[in-house]
Amino acid sequence: VKNAILSLNKYAKNRNLKPIAILGNMLENGEKTEEYHFKIGQIAKENFIENIYAFGEYSSDICLGFGGGICFDTKENLENFIIQNMKKNSAYLVKASRKENFETIVEKMKERLNEY
């Protein structure tokens, strides 16, 4: 996830876009799960990610580490928010464990982009 955030920052900076991270749970981290999610939020902040939108059991840890962002209570609420608020001048990272099925978010984002 750290490398994905670094790549998002570089990609967005090179294209003069606002970097936005859409994050979910990283599963199978054992006892350090909360710590790792918090650290991801910190890494995002340190690397000038403009905002984080998160869903999942540990989304509040991500937002706490970031010092902001928006945590959603359902994936559907996250999807709806993203679709309604997508902007052409932003670059998006969508990242979560496979089990979280964030592919649905990506598909809806693609549909929305085709409407532009």
Short mmCIF file of C-alpha atoms in Angstrom, two decimals:
data_model
loop_
_atom_site.label_atom_id
_atom_site.label_comp_id
_atom_site.label_asym_id
_atom_site.label_seq_id
_atom_site.Cartn_x
_atom_site.Cartn_y
_atom_site.Cartn_z
CA VAL A 1 0.00 0.00 0.00
CA LYS A 2 2.89 2.32 0.78
CA ASN A 3 4.30 1.86 -2.73
CA ALA A 4 0.87 2.45 -4.25
CA ILE A 5 0.58 5.73 -2.33
CA LEU A 6 4.05 6.79 -3.48
CA SER A 7 3.11 5.95 -7.07
CA LEU A 8 -0.14 7.91 -6.77
CA ASN A 9 1.76 10.94 -5.52
CA LYS A 10 4.30 10.77 -8.35
CA TYR A 11 1.66 10.16 -11.03
CA ALA A 12 -0.56 13.01 -9.81
CA LYS A 13 2.34 15.44 -9.41
CA ASN A 14 3.65 14.74 -12.93
CA ARG A 15 0.21 15.45 -14.39
CA ASN A 16 -0.80 18.32 -12.10
CA LEU A 17 -3.67 16.29 -10.60
CA LYS A 18 -4.98 16.06 -7.05
CA PRO A 19 -4.13 12.67 -5.51
CA ILE A 20 -7.07 10.96 -3.78
CA ALA A 21 -6.86 7.60 -1.99
CA ILE A 22 -9.88 5.30 -1.66
CA LEU A 23 -8.84 2.70 0.89
CA GLY A 24 -10.28 -0.35 2.58
CA ASN A 25 -9.10 -2.96 5.01
CA MET A 26 -5.76 -4.67 4.68
CA LEU A 27 -6.56 -8.12 5.97
CA GLU A 28 -4.36 -10.78 7.57
CA ASN A 29 -2.07 -8.40 9.47
CA GLY A 30 -2.45 -10.09 12.85
CA GLU A 31 -1.95 -8.17 16.07
CA LYS A 32 -0.62 -5.06 14.33
CA THR A 33 -3.62 -4.49 12.10
CA GLU A 34 -4.74 -1.23 13.72
CA GLU A 35 -1.15 0.05 13.82
CA TYR A 36 -0.61 -0.73 10.13
CA HIS A 37 -3.82 1.00 9.10
CA PHE A 38 -2.88 4.06 11.16
CA LYS A 39 0.58 4.07 9.55
CA ILE A 40 -0.94 4.00 6.05
CA GLY A 41 -2.87 7.15 6.92
CA GLN A 42 0.36 8.78 8.09
CA ILE A 43 2.20 7.75 4.92
CA ALA A 44 -0.59 9.25 2.82
CA LYS A 45 -0.37 12.55 4.72
CA GLU A 46 3.44 12.63 4.48
CA ASN A 47 3.19 12.10 0.73
CA PHE A 48 0.75 14.93 0.08
CA ILE A 49 -2.32 12.85 -0.68
CA GLU A 50 -5.10 15.42 -0.78
CA ASN A 51 -7.81 13.27 0.78
CA ILE A 52 -8.67 9.76 1.90
CA TYR A 53 -12.04 8.09 1.62
CA ALA A 54 -12.13 4.86 3.58
CA PHE A 55 -14.44 1.99 4.38
CA GLY A 56 -13.95 -1.04 6.57
CA GLU A 57 -13.44 -2.11 10.13
CA TYR A 58 -10.11 -0.26 10.32
CA SER A 59 -11.04 2.80 8.26
CA SER A 60 -11.08 5.00 11.36
CA ASP A 61 -7.44 4.03 12.02
CA ILE A 62 -6.53 5.13 8.48
CA CYS A 63 -8.33 8.46 8.91
CA LEU A 64 -6.75 9.01 12.34
CA GLY A 65 -3.29 8.47 10.90
CA PHE A 66 -4.10 10.82 8.04
CA GLY A 67 -5.53 13.42 10.39
CA GLY A 68 -8.76 13.68 8.42
CA GLY A 69 -10.45 12.04 5.50
CA ILE A 70 -13.90 10.54 5.46
CA CYS A 71 -14.80 7.12 6.83
CA PHE A 72 -17.95 5.47 5.50
CA ASP A 73 -20.24 3.06 7.33
CA THR A 74 -21.05 1.03 4.20
CA LYS A 75 -19.25 0.35 0.94
CA GLU A 76 -22.36 1.50 -0.92
CA ASN A 77 -22.19 4.91 0.78
CA LEU A 78 -18.52 5.16 -0.20
CA GLU A 79 -19.32 4.20 -3.81
CA ASN A 80 -22.14 6.74 -4.03
CA PHE A 81 -19.98 9.49 -2.59
CA ILE A 82 -17.12 8.77 -4.98
CA ILE A 83 -19.36 8.67 -8.04
CA GLN A 84 -21.09 11.92 -7.09
CA ASN A 85 -17.83 13.72 -6.30
CA MET A 86 -15.38 12.50 -8.94
CA LYS A 87 -13.40 15.26 -10.59
CA LYS A 88 -11.41 15.26 -13.82
CA ASN A 89 -8.51 17.04 -12.15
CA SER A 90 -7.90 14.19 -9.66
CA ALA A 91 -5.98 10.93 -9.73
CA TYR A 92 -7.48 8.08 -7.71
CA LEU A 93 -5.93 5.13 -5.96
CA VAL A 94 -8.42 2.38 -5.07
CA LYS A 95 -6.81 -0.17 -2.74
CA ALA A 96 -8.05 -2.81 -0.33
CA SER A 97 -7.66 -6.52 0.28
CA ARG A 98 -9.15 -8.68 -2.46
CA LYS A 99 -11.81 -9.90 -0.07
CA GLU A 100 -13.17 -6.36 0.23
CA ASN A 101 -14.25 -6.49 -3.45
CA PHE A 102 -13.38 -2.88 -4.27
CA GLU A 103 -13.58 -3.82 -7.95
CA THR A 104 -17.19 -2.68 -7.82
CA ILE A 105 -16.00 0.83 -6.97
CA VAL A 106 -13.56 0.81 -9.89
CA GLU A 107 -16.27 -0.38 -12.30
CA LYS A 108 -18.65 2.37 -11.19
CA MET A 109 -15.87 4.93 -11.52
CA LYS A 110 -15.16 3.76 -15.06
CA GLU A 111 -18.86 4.07 -15.94
CA ARG A 112 -18.88 7.59 -14.53
CA LEU A 113 -15.76 8.57 -16.49
CA ASN A 114 -17.42 7.38 -19.70
CA GLU A 115 -20.18 9.91 -19.06
CA TYR A 116 -17.73 12.84 -19.24
#
